Amino acid sequence: MLALQGAFAEHVRVFSRLGAQAIEVRLPEHLTGLDSLVVPGGESTTISQLMAEYGLLSPLQRMAGEGLPIWGTCAGLIMLAKRGADLAFPTLAVMDITVRRNAFGRQVESFEAELDVPAIGPAPFPAVFIRAPVIAETGPRVQVLACHNGGAVVAAQERNLLATAFHPELTDDLRFHRHFLEIAAAAKAAVGSHT
Ligand code: GLN
């Protein structure tokens, strides 16, 4: 759990409800032995600045390249996107998507929407959007998981990388957290099978 800034405590709480122990990552030494990472929502400007300052950027880019499962929610999605972040500081830029920040307009601070997400089951997912970005473009290996009102892409996956424009940690629906734990477990099994 990247715990530089933003909604990380809420994620930690959900993972513990699912029986998974999340540790808080602030410095490069916290990366040792990490088997997956959540980059939470918050302020992308602050998160990118702190990531660069604390020397987390290049080790995490290397680990993502080696298959570390990473889930970015909201500002975390902005950190993952290869294109469109448009910030003063560099981002992880590991996922083949183009992000558009504050895509629902600055006036629309937050709203809830029911999303159809077949990958996690038939029931609609109650998604909380807070000054949310959208995914404007997806590369060929990226799987679209959900669209808002049949339009803008708001959840996607590229192998071990998961991106959601909304905040599943602020709801009682645990299916996205469970989905990410499954990605992490599969990645671990794949590494195990090589050794
Ligand atoms: N609009 C914020 C940004 O660009 C993201 C908001 C959020 O993470 N809830 O950083």
mmCIF file with all atom_site columns, C-alpha atoms and ligand atoms in Angstrom:
data_model
loop_
_atom_site.group_PDB
_atom_site.id
_atom_site.type_symbol
_atom_site.label_atom_id
_atom_site.label_alt_id
_atom_site.label_comp_id
_atom_site.label_asym_id
_atom_site.label_entity_id
_atom_site.label_seq_id
_atom_site.pdbx_PDB_ins_code
_atom_site.Cartn_x
_atom_site.Cartn_y
_atom_site.Cartn_z
_atom_site.occupancy
_atom_site.B_iso_or_equiv
_atom_site.pdbx_formal_charge
_atom_site.auth_seq_id
_atom_site.auth_comp_id
_atom_site.auth_asym_id
_atom_site.auth_atom_id
_atom_site.pdbx_PDB_model_num
ATOM   1   C CA . MET A 1 1   ? 0.000   0.000   0.000   1.00 0.00 ? 1   MET A CA 1
ATOM   2   C CA . LEU A 1 2   ? 1.622   3.235   -1.071  1.00 0.00 ? 2   LEU A CA 1
ATOM   3   C CA . ALA A 1 3   ? 1.053   5.434   1.961   1.00 0.00 ? 3   ALA A CA 1
ATOM   4   C CA . LEU A 1 4   ? 2.535   8.774   0.937   1.00 0.00 ? 4   LEU A CA 1
ATOM   5   C CA . GLN A 1 5   ? -0.763  10.637  0.776   1.00 0.00 ? 5   GLN A CA 1
ATOM   6   C CA . GLY A 1 6   ? -4.445  9.973   0.200   1.00 0.00 ? 6   GLY A CA 1
ATOM   7   C CA . ALA A 1 7   ? -6.996  7.277   0.996   1.00 0.00 ? 7   ALA A CA 1
ATOM   8   C CA . PHE A 1 8   ? -4.679  4.441   2.047   1.00 0.00 ? 8   PHE A CA 1
ATOM   9   C CA . ALA A 1 9   ? -6.148  3.695   5.510   1.00 0.00 ? 9   ALA A CA 1
ATOM   10  C CA . GLU A 1 10  ? -9.504  2.823   3.918   1.00 0.00 ? 10  GLU A CA 1
ATOM   11  C CA . HIS A 1 11  ? -7.823  0.306   1.580   1.00 0.00 ? 11  HIS A CA 1
ATOM   12  C CA . VAL A 1 12  ? -5.923  -1.268  4.493   1.00 0.00 ? 12  VAL A CA 1
ATOM   13  C CA . ARG A 1 13  ? -9.212  -1.712  6.357   1.00 0.00 ? 13  ARG A CA 1
ATOM   14  C CA . VAL A 1 14  ? -10.907 -3.446  3.406   1.00 0.00 ? 14  VAL A CA 1
ATOM   15  C CA . PHE A 1 15  ? -7.953  -5.792  2.853   1.00 0.00 ? 15  PHE A CA 1
ATOM   16  C CA . SER A 1 16  ? -7.946  -6.783  6.520   1.00 0.00 ? 16  SER A CA 1
ATOM   17  C CA . ARG A 1 17  ? -11.671 -7.577  6.257   1.00 0.00 ? 17  ARG A CA 1
ATOM   18  C CA . LEU A 1 18  ? -10.652 -9.955  3.452   1.00 0.00 ? 18  LEU A CA 1
ATOM   19  C CA . GLY A 1 19  ? -7.930  -11.511 5.600   1.00 0.00 ? 19  GLY A CA 1
ATOM   20  C CA . ALA A 1 20  ? -5.039  -9.891  3.716   1.00 0.00 ? 20  ALA A CA 1
ATOM   21  C CA . GLN A 1 21  ? -2.380  -7.968  5.572   1.00 0.00 ? 21  GLN A CA 1
ATOM   22  C CA . ALA A 1 22  ? -1.410  -4.666  3.953   1.00 0.00 ? 22  ALA A CA 1
ATOM   23  C CA . ILE A 1 23  ? 1.777   -2.888  4.905   1.00 0.00 ? 23  ILE A CA 1
ATOM   24  C CA . GLU A 1 24  ? 2.325   0.837   4.417   1.00 0.00 ? 24  GLU A CA 1
ATOM   25  C CA . VAL A 1 25  ? 5.011   1.734   1.909   1.00 0.00 ? 25  VAL A CA 1
ATOM   26  C CA . ARG A 1 26  ? 6.741   5.101   2.302   1.00 0.00 ? 26  ARG A CA 1
ATOM   27  C CA . LEU A 1 27  ? 10.415  4.408   1.611   1.00 0.00 ? 27  LEU A CA 1
ATOM   28  C CA . PRO A 1 28  ? 12.375  2.165   -0.783  1.00 0.00 ? 28  PRO A CA 1
ATOM   29  C CA . GLU A 1 29  ? 13.273  -0.256  2.062   1.00 0.00 ? 29  GLU A CA 1
ATOM   30  C CA . HIS A 1 30  ? 9.552   -1.011  2.488   1.00 0.00 ? 30  HIS A CA 1
ATOM   31  C CA . LEU A 1 31  ? 9.514   -2.512  -1.018  1.00 0.00 ? 31  LEU A CA 1
ATOM   32  C CA . THR A 1 32  ? 11.496  -5.606  -0.045  1.00 0.00 ? 32  THR A CA 1
ATOM   33  C CA . GLY A 1 33  ? 9.310   -8.699  -0.217  1.00 0.00 ? 33  GLY A CA 1
ATOM   34  C CA . LEU A 1 34  ? 6.295   -6.764  -1.482  1.00 0.00 ? 34  LEU A CA 1
ATOM   35  C CA . ASP A 1 35  ? 3.980   -9.021  -3.520  1.00 0.00 ? 35  ASP A CA 1
ATOM   36  C CA . SER A 1 36  ? 1.550   -6.351  -4.769  1.00 0.00 ? 36  SER A CA 1
ATOM   37  C CA . LEU A 1 37  ? 0.907   -2.647  -4.400  1.00 0.00 ? 37  LEU A CA 1
ATOM   38  C CA . VAL A 1 38  ? -2.087  -0.324  -4.248  1.00 0.00 ? 38  VAL A CA 1
ATOM   39  C CA . VAL A 1 39  ? -1.585  3.305   -5.218  1.00 0.00 ? 39  VAL A CA 1
ATOM   40  C CA . PRO A 1 40  ? -4.525  5.068   -3.549  1.00 0.00 ? 40  PRO A CA 1
ATOM   41  C CA . GLY A 1 41  ? -6.563  8.097   -4.520  1.00 0.00 ? 41  GLY A CA 1
ATOM   42  C CA . GLY A 1 42  ? -5.546  11.496  -3.265  1.00 0.00 ? 42  GLY A CA 1
ATOM   43  C CA . GLU A 1 43  ? -3.733  14.298  -5.039  1.00 0.00 ? 43  GLU A CA 1
ATOM   44  C CA . SER A 1 44  ? -1.712  13.100  -7.996  1.00 0.00 ? 44  SER A CA 1
ATOM   45  C CA . THR A 1 45  ? 0.516   16.199  -7.829  1.00 0.00 ? 45  THR A CA 1
ATOM   46  C CA . THR A 1 46  ? 1.509   15.434  -4.220  1.00 0.00 ? 46  THR A CA 1
ATOM   47  C CA . ILE A 1 47  ? 1.854   11.678  -4.717  1.00 0.00 ? 47  ILE A CA 1
ATOM   48  C CA . SER A 1 48  ? 4.121   12.080  -7.757  1.00 0.00 ? 48  SER A CA 1
ATOM   49  C CA . GLN A 1 49  ? 6.283   14.662  -5.975  1.00 0.00 ? 49  GLN A CA 1
ATOM   50  C CA . LEU A 1 50  ? 6.722   12.486  -2.873  1.00 0.00 ? 50  LEU A CA 1
ATOM   51  C CA . MET A 1 51  ? 7.370   9.367   -4.936  1.00 0.00 ? 51  MET A CA 1
ATOM   52  C CA . ALA A 1 52  ? 10.223  11.120  -6.728  1.00 0.00 ? 52  ALA A CA 1
ATOM   53  C CA . GLU A 1 53  ? 11.570  12.665  -3.515  1.00 0.00 ? 53  GLU A CA 1
ATOM   54  C CA . TYR A 1 54  ? 11.608  9.375   -1.585  1.00 0.00 ? 54  TYR A CA 1
ATOM   55  C CA . GLY A 1 55  ? 13.274  7.478   -4.433  1.00 0.00 ? 55  GLY A CA 1
ATOM   56  C CA . LEU A 1 56  ? 10.343  5.125   -5.040  1.00 0.00 ? 56  LEU A CA 1
ATOM   57  C CA . LEU A 1 57  ? 9.872   5.800   -8.717  1.00 0.00 ? 57  LEU A CA 1
ATOM   58  C CA . SER A 1 58  ? 12.600  3.752   -10.400 1.00 0.00 ? 58  SER A CA 1
ATOM   59  C CA . PRO A 1 59  ? 12.416  0.703   -8.095  1.00 0.00 ? 59  PRO A CA 1
ATOM   60  C CA . LEU A 1 60  ? 8.649   0.549   -8.609  1.00 0.00 ? 60  LEU A CA 1
ATOM   61  C CA . GLN A 1 61  ? 8.957   0.959   -12.378 1.00 0.00 ? 61  GLN A CA 1
ATOM   62  C CA . ARG A 1 62  ? 11.419  -1.925  -12.404 1.00 0.00 ? 62  ARG A CA 1
ATOM   63  C CA . MET A 1 63  ? 9.165   -4.084  -10.200 1.00 0.00 ? 63  MET A CA 1
ATOM   64  C CA . ALA A 1 64  ? 6.130   -3.315  -12.397 1.00 0.00 ? 64  ALA A CA 1
ATOM   65  C CA . GLY A 1 65  ? 8.158   -4.413  -15.413 1.00 0.00 ? 65  GLY A CA 1
ATOM   66  C CA . GLU A 1 66  ? 8.939   -7.668  -13.600 1.00 0.00 ? 66  GLU A CA 1
ATOM   67  C CA . GLY A 1 67  ? 5.216   -8.297  -13.070 1.00 0.00 ? 67  GLY A CA 1
ATOM   68  C CA . LEU A 1 68  ? 4.435   -6.762  -9.662  1.00 0.00 ? 68  LEU A CA 1
ATOM   69  C CA . PRO A 1 69  ? 0.637   -6.418  -9.477  1.00 0.00 ? 69  PRO A CA 1
ATOM   70  C CA . ILE A 1 70  ? -0.259  -2.749  -8.997  1.00 0.00 ? 70  ILE A CA 1
ATOM   71  C CA . TRP A 1 71  ? -3.739  -1.303  -8.550  1.00 0.00 ? 71  TRP A CA 1
ATOM   72  C CA . GLY A 1 72  ? -4.229  2.433   -8.939  1.00 0.00 ? 72  GLY A CA 1
ATOM   73  C CA . THR A 1 73  ? -7.466  4.061   -7.763  1.00 0.00 ? 73  THR A CA 1
ATOM   74  C CA . CYS A 1 74  ? -8.273  7.579   -8.969  1.00 0.00 ? 74  CYS A CA 1
ATOM   75  C CA . ALA A 1 75  ? -5.023  9.564   -8.445  1.00 0.00 ? 75  ALA A CA 1
ATOM   76  C CA . GLY A 1 76  ? -3.331  6.129   -8.417  1.00 0.00 ? 76  GLY A CA 1
ATOM   77  C CA . LEU A 1 77  ? -4.720  5.497   -11.911 1.00 0.00 ? 77  LEU A CA 1
ATOM   78  C CA . ILE A 1 78  ? -3.116  8.790   -12.975 1.00 0.00 ? 78  ILE A CA 1
ATOM   79  C CA . MET A 1 79  ? 0.216   7.461   -11.591 1.00 0.00 ? 79  MET A CA 1
ATOM   80  C CA . LEU A 1 80  ? -0.101  4.268   -13.663 1.00 0.00 ? 80  LEU A CA 1
ATOM   81  C CA . ALA A 1 81  ? -1.012  5.872   -17.014 1.00 0.00 ? 81  ALA A CA 1
ATOM   82  C CA . LYS A 1 82  ? 1.709   6.117   -19.644 1.00 0.00 ? 82  LYS A CA 1
ATOM   83  C CA . ARG A 1 83  ? 0.107   9.216   -21.170 1.00 0.00 ? 83  ARG A CA 1
ATOM   84  C CA . GLY A 1 84  ? -1.937  12.241  -20.157 1.00 0.00 ? 84  GLY A CA 1
ATOM   85  C CA . ALA A 1 85  ? -0.944  12.816  -16.507 1.00 0.00 ? 85  ALA A CA 1
ATOM   86  C CA . ASP A 1 86  ? 0.623   16.133  -17.433 1.00 0.00 ? 86  ASP A CA 1
ATOM   87  C CA . LEU A 1 87  ? 2.180   16.810  -14.029 1.00 0.00 ? 87  LEU A CA 1
ATOM   88  C CA . ALA A 1 88  ? 5.345   18.665  -13.037 1.00 0.00 ? 88  ALA A CA 1
ATOM   89  C CA . PHE A 1 89  ? 6.820   15.474  -11.559 1.00 0.00 ? 89  PHE A CA 1
ATOM   90  C CA . PRO A 1 90  ? 7.228   12.132  -13.322 1.00 0.00 ? 90  PRO A CA 1
ATOM   91  C CA . THR A 1 91  ? 4.759   9.309   -12.665 1.00 0.00 ? 91  THR A CA 1
ATOM   92  C CA . LEU A 1 92  ? 5.109   5.514   -12.757 1.00 0.00 ? 92  LEU A CA 1
ATOM   93  C CA . ALA A 1 93  ? 3.843   5.548   -16.374 1.00 0.00 ? 93  ALA A CA 1
ATOM   94  C CA . VAL A 1 94  ? 3.712   1.763   -16.741 1.00 0.00 ? 94  VAL A CA 1
ATOM   95  C CA . MET A 1 95  ? 0.207   1.065   -18.075 1.00 0.00 ? 95  MET A CA 1
ATOM   96  C CA . ASP A 1 96  ? -0.717  1.505   -21.738 1.00 0.00 ? 96  ASP A CA 1
ATOM   97  C CA . ILE A 1 97  ? -3.559  3.979   -21.166 1.00 0.00 ? 97  ILE A CA 1
ATOM   98  C CA . THR A 1 98  ? -4.096  7.700   -21.692 1.00 0.00 ? 98  THR A CA 1
ATOM   99  C CA . VAL A 1 99  ? -5.691  9.432   -18.715 1.00 0.00 ? 99  VAL A CA 1
ATOM   100 C CA . ARG A 1 100 ? -7.807  12.589  -18.715 1.00 0.00 ? 100 ARG A CA 1
ATOM   101 C CA . ARG A 1 101 ? -7.759  14.212  -15.270 1.00 0.00 ? 101 ARG A CA 1
ATOM   102 C CA . ASN A 1 102 ? -10.815 15.787  -13.645 1.00 0.00 ? 102 ASN A CA 1
ATOM   103 C CA . ALA A 1 103 ? -12.759 14.518  -16.615 1.00 0.00 ? 103 ALA A CA 1
ATOM   104 C CA . PHE A 1 104 ? -16.207 15.060  -15.130 1.00 0.00 ? 104 PHE A CA 1
ATOM   105 C CA . GLY A 1 105 ? -15.504 18.772  -14.631 1.00 0.00 ? 105 GLY A CA 1
ATOM   106 C CA . ARG A 1 106 ? -14.314 20.589  -11.532 1.00 0.00 ? 106 ARG A CA 1
ATOM   107 C CA . GLN A 1 107 ? -17.868 21.577  -10.591 1.00 0.00 ? 107 GLN A CA 1
ATOM   108 C CA . VAL A 1 108 ? -18.783 17.907  -10.225 1.00 0.00 ? 108 VAL A CA 1
ATOM   109 C CA . GLU A 1 109 ? -16.840 17.233  -7.022  1.00 0.00 ? 109 GLU A CA 1
ATOM   110 C CA . SER A 1 110 ? -18.211 13.768  -6.442  1.00 0.00 ? 110 SER A CA 1
ATOM   111 C CA . PHE A 1 111 ? -21.044 11.457  -7.399  1.00 0.00 ? 111 PHE A CA 1
ATOM   112 C CA . GLU A 1 112 ? -22.052 7.836   -7.210  1.00 0.00 ? 112 GLU A CA 1
ATOM   113 C CA . ALA A 1 113 ? -22.916 5.635   -10.164 1.00 0.00 ? 113 ALA A CA 1
ATOM   114 C CA . GLU A 1 114 ? -23.872 2.017   -10.603 1.00 0.00 ? 114 GLU A CA 1
ATOM   115 C CA . LEU A 1 115 ? -21.445 0.304   -12.944 1.00 0.00 ? 115 LEU A CA 1
ATOM   116 C CA . ASP A 1 116 ? -21.762 -2.833  -14.945 1.00 0.00 ? 116 ASP A CA 1
ATOM   117 C CA . VAL A 1 117 ? -18.500 -4.779  -14.345 1.00 0.00 ? 117 VAL A CA 1
ATOM   118 C CA . PRO A 1 118 ? -18.851 -8.302  -15.797 1.00 0.00 ? 118 PRO A CA 1
ATOM   119 C CA . ALA A 1 119 ? -15.339 -9.299  -14.643 1.00 0.00 ? 119 ALA A CA 1
ATOM   120 C CA . ILE A 1 120 ? -16.390 -9.143  -10.970 1.00 0.00 ? 120 ILE A CA 1
ATOM   121 C CA . GLY A 1 121 ? -19.931 -10.472 -11.273 1.00 0.00 ? 121 GLY A CA 1
ATOM   122 C CA . PRO A 1 122 ? -23.430 -9.634  -12.540 1.00 0.00 ? 122 PRO A CA 1
ATOM   123 C CA . ALA A 1 123 ? -24.567 -7.229  -9.780  1.00 0.00 ? 123 ALA A CA 1
ATOM   124 C CA . PRO A 1 124 ? -23.905 -3.537  -10.486 1.00 0.00 ? 124 PRO A CA 1
ATOM   125 C CA . PHE A 1 125 ? -20.964 -2.007  -8.612  1.00 0.00 ? 125 PHE A CA 1
ATOM   126 C CA . PRO A 1 126 ? -21.646 1.146   -6.535  1.00 0.00 ? 126 PRO A CA 1
ATOM   127 C CA . ALA A 1 127 ? -18.818 3.405   -7.694  1.00 0.00 ? 127 ALA A CA 1
ATOM   128 C CA . VAL A 1 128 ? -17.864 6.594   -5.840  1.00 0.00 ? 128 VAL A CA 1
ATOM   129 C CA . PHE A 1 129 ? -16.219 9.172   -8.113  1.00 0.00 ? 129 PHE A CA 1
ATOM   130 C CA . ILE A 1 130 ? -14.300 12.078  -6.531  1.00 0.00 ? 130 ILE A CA 1
ATOM   131 C CA . ARG A 1 131 ? -12.837 14.622  -8.964  1.00 0.00 ? 131 ARG A CA 1
ATOM   132 C CA . ALA A 1 132 ? -12.273 11.539  -11.028 1.00 0.00 ? 132 ALA A CA 1
ATOM   133 C CA . PRO A 1 133 ? -10.192 10.984  -14.135 1.00 0.00 ? 133 PRO A CA 1
ATOM   134 C CA . VAL A 1 134 ? -11.280 8.798   -17.063 1.00 0.00 ? 134 VAL A CA 1
ATOM   135 C CA . ILE A 1 135 ? -9.287  6.547   -19.358 1.00 0.00 ? 135 ILE A CA 1
ATOM   136 C CA . ALA A 1 136 ? -9.356  8.305   -22.719 1.00 0.00 ? 136 ALA A CA 1
ATOM   137 C CA . GLU A 1 137 ? -7.439  5.648   -24.700 1.00 0.00 ? 137 GLU A CA 1
ATOM   138 C CA . THR A 1 138 ? -6.422  2.043   -24.120 1.00 0.00 ? 138 THR A CA 1
ATOM   139 C CA . GLY A 1 139 ? -3.607  0.120   -25.791 1.00 0.00 ? 139 GLY A CA 1
ATOM   140 C CA . PRO A 1 140 ? -4.191  -3.243  -27.502 1.00 0.00 ? 140 PRO A CA 1
ATOM   141 C CA . ARG A 1 141 ? -3.343  -5.355  -24.431 1.00 0.00 ? 141 ARG A CA 1
ATOM   142 C CA . VAL A 1 142 ? -5.632  -3.402  -22.130 1.00 0.00 ? 142 VAL A CA 1
ATOM   143 C CA . GLN A 1 143 ? -8.946  -4.972  -21.164 1.00 0.00 ? 143 GLN A CA 1
ATOM   144 C CA . VAL A 1 144 ? -11.791 -2.519  -20.476 1.00 0.00 ? 144 VAL A CA 1
ATOM   145 C CA . LEU A 1 145 ? -13.608 -3.585  -17.282 1.00 0.00 ? 145 LEU A CA 1
ATOM   146 C CA . ALA A 1 146 ? -16.222 -0.834  -16.945 1.00 0.00 ? 146 ALA A CA 1
ATOM   147 C CA . CYS A 1 147 ? -17.620 2.244   -18.659 1.00 0.00 ? 147 CYS A CA 1
ATOM   148 C CA . HIS A 1 148 ? -19.627 5.076   -17.134 1.00 0.00 ? 148 HIS A CA 1
ATOM   149 C CA . ASN A 1 149 ? -23.112 5.181   -18.700 1.00 0.00 ? 149 ASN A CA 1
ATOM   150 C CA . GLY A 1 150 ? -21.851 3.183   -21.646 1.00 0.00 ? 150 GLY A CA 1
ATOM   151 C CA . GLY A 1 151 ? -19.329 5.954   -22.432 1.00 0.00 ? 151 GLY A CA 1
ATOM   152 C CA . ALA A 1 152 ? -16.042 6.843   -20.725 1.00 0.00 ? 152 ALA A CA 1
ATOM   153 C CA . VAL A 1 153 ? -13.798 3.965   -19.649 1.00 0.00 ? 153 VAL A CA 1
ATOM   154 C CA . VAL A 1 154 ? -13.469 4.040   -15.842 1.00 0.00 ? 154 VAL A CA 1
ATOM   155 C CA . ALA A 1 155 ? -11.875 0.650   -15.055 1.00 0.00 ? 155 ALA A CA 1
ATOM   156 C CA . ALA A 1 156 ? -9.307  -1.365  -16.971 1.00 0.00 ? 156 ALA A CA 1
ATOM   157 C CA . GLN A 1 157 ? -6.686  -4.066  -16.587 1.00 0.00 ? 157 GLN A CA 1
ATOM   158 C CA . GLU A 1 158 ? -3.425  -4.806  -18.386 1.00 0.00 ? 158 GLU A CA 1
ATOM   159 C CA . ARG A 1 159 ? -2.036  -8.116  -17.147 1.00 0.00 ? 159 ARG A CA 1
ATOM   160 C CA . ASN A 1 160 ? -1.023  -7.382  -13.518 1.00 0.00 ? 160 ASN A CA 1
ATOM   161 C CA . LEU A 1 161 ? -2.010  -3.723  -13.639 1.00 0.00 ? 161 LEU A CA 1
ATOM   162 C CA . LEU A 1 162 ? -5.482  -2.677  -12.503 1.00 0.00 ? 162 LEU A CA 1
ATOM   163 C CA . ALA A 1 163 ? -6.845  0.864   -12.780 1.00 0.00 ? 163 ALA A CA 1
ATOM   164 C CA . THR A 1 164 ? -10.113 2.263   -11.426 1.00 0.00 ? 164 THR A CA 1
ATOM   165 C CA . ALA A 1 165 ? -11.158 5.913   -11.732 1.00 0.00 ? 165 ALA A CA 1
ATOM   166 C CA . PHE A 1 166 ? -13.420 5.555   -8.677  1.00 0.00 ? 166 PHE A CA 1
ATOM   167 C CA . HIS A 1 167 ? -12.939 4.546   -5.015  1.00 0.00 ? 167 HIS A CA 1
ATOM   168 C CA . PRO A 1 168 ? -13.982 0.945   -4.169  1.00 0.00 ? 168 PRO A CA 1
ATOM   169 C CA . GLU A 1 169 ? -12.369 1.364   -0.714  1.00 0.00 ? 169 GLU A CA 1
ATOM   170 C CA . LEU A 1 170 ? -15.144 3.826   0.234   1.00 0.00 ? 170 LEU A CA 1
ATOM   171 C CA . THR A 1 171 ? -17.954 1.305   -0.269  1.00 0.00 ? 171 THR A CA 1
ATOM   172 C CA . ASP A 1 172 ? -18.951 -1.961  1.364   1.00 0.00 ? 172 ASP A CA 1
ATOM   173 C CA . ASP A 1 173 ? -18.659 -3.837  -1.906  1.00 0.00 ? 173 ASP A CA 1
ATOM   174 C CA . LEU A 1 174 ? -15.415 -5.787  -1.629  1.00 0.00 ? 174 LEU A CA 1
ATOM   175 C CA . ARG A 1 175 ? -15.380 -7.316  -5.107  1.00 0.00 ? 175 ARG A CA 1
ATOM   176 C CA . PHE A 1 176 ? -12.675 -5.103  -6.616  1.00 0.00 ? 176 PHE A CA 1
ATOM   177 C CA . HIS A 1 177 ? -10.364 -5.759  -3.650  1.00 0.00 ? 177 HIS A CA 1
ATOM   178 C CA . ARG A 1 178 ? -11.053 -9.478  -4.008  1.00 0.00 ? 178 ARG A CA 1
ATOM   179 C CA . HIS A 1 179 ? -10.345 -9.239  -7.755  1.00 0.00 ? 179 HIS A CA 1
ATOM   180 C CA . PHE A 1 180 ? -7.001  -7.573  -7.065  1.00 0.00 ? 180 PHE A CA 1
ATOM   181 C CA . LEU A 1 181 ? -6.075  -10.214 -4.466  1.00 0.00 ? 181 LEU A CA 1
ATOM   182 C CA . GLU A 1 182 ? -6.790  -12.846 -7.129  1.00 0.00 ? 182 GLU A CA 1
ATOM   183 C CA . ILE A 1 183 ? -4.460  -11.058 -9.583  1.00 0.00 ? 183 ILE A CA 1
ATOM   184 C CA . ALA A 1 184 ? -1.794  -10.953 -6.838  1.00 0.00 ? 184 ALA A CA 1
ATOM   185 C CA . ALA A 1 185 ? -2.262  -14.639 -5.973  1.00 0.00 ? 185 ALA A CA 1
ATOM   186 C CA . ALA A 1 186 ? -2.012  -15.650 -9.643  1.00 0.00 ? 186 ALA A CA 1
ATOM   187 C CA . ALA A 1 187 ? 1.169   -13.588 -10.067 1.00 0.00 ? 187 ALA A CA 1
ATOM   188 C CA . LYS A 1 188 ? 2.694   -15.247 -7.012  1.00 0.00 ? 188 LYS A CA 1
ATOM   189 C CA . ALA A 1 189 ? 1.788   -18.715 -8.298  1.00 0.00 ? 189 ALA A CA 1
ATOM   190 C CA . ALA A 1 190 ? 3.358   -17.899 -11.685 1.00 0.00 ? 190 ALA A CA 1
ATOM   191 C CA . VAL A 1 191 ? 6.624   -16.828 -10.009 1.00 0.00 ? 191 VAL A CA 1
ATOM   192 C CA . GLY A 1 192 ? 6.536   -19.965 -7.834  1.00 0.00 ? 192 GLY A CA 1
ATOM   193 C CA . SER A 1 193 ? 6.117   -22.205 -10.854 1.00 0.00 ? 193 SER A CA 1
ATOM   194 C CA . HIS A 1 194 ? 9.324   -20.797 -12.434 1.00 0.00 ? 194 HIS A CA 1
ATOM   195 C CA . THR A 1 195 ? 11.513  -21.643 -9.473  1.00 0.00 ? 195 THR A CA 1
HETATM 196 N N1 . GLN B 2 .   ? -8.350  14.955  -9.232  1.00 0.00 ? 1   GLN B N1 1
HETATM 197 C C1 . GLN B 2 .   ? -7.317  14.330  -8.453  1.00 0.00 ? 1   GLN B C1 1
HETATM 198 C C2 . GLN B 2 .   ? -5.975  14.425  -9.151  1.00 0.00 ? 1   GLN B C2 1
HETATM 199 O O1 . GLN B 2 .   ? -5.887  14.771  -10.286 1.00 0.00 ? 1   GLN B O1 1
HETATM 200 C C3 . GLN B 2 .   ? -7.625  12.882  -8.181  1.00 0.00 ? 1   GLN B C3 1
HETATM 201 C C4 . GLN B 2 .   ? -8.753  12.810  -7.211  1.00 0.00 ? 1   GLN B C4 1
HETATM 202 C C5 . GLN B 2 .   ? -8.804  11.539  -6.404  1.00 0.00 ? 1   GLN B C5 1
HETATM 203 O O2 . GLN B 2 .   ? -7.865  10.749  -6.330  1.00 0.00 ? 1   GLN B O2 1
HETATM 204 N N2 . GLN B 2 .   ? -9.900  11.351  -5.750  1.00 0.00 ? 1   GLN B N2 1
HETATM 205 O O3 . GLN B 2 .   ? -4.985  14.142  -8.516  1.00 0.00 ? 1   GLN B O3 1
#
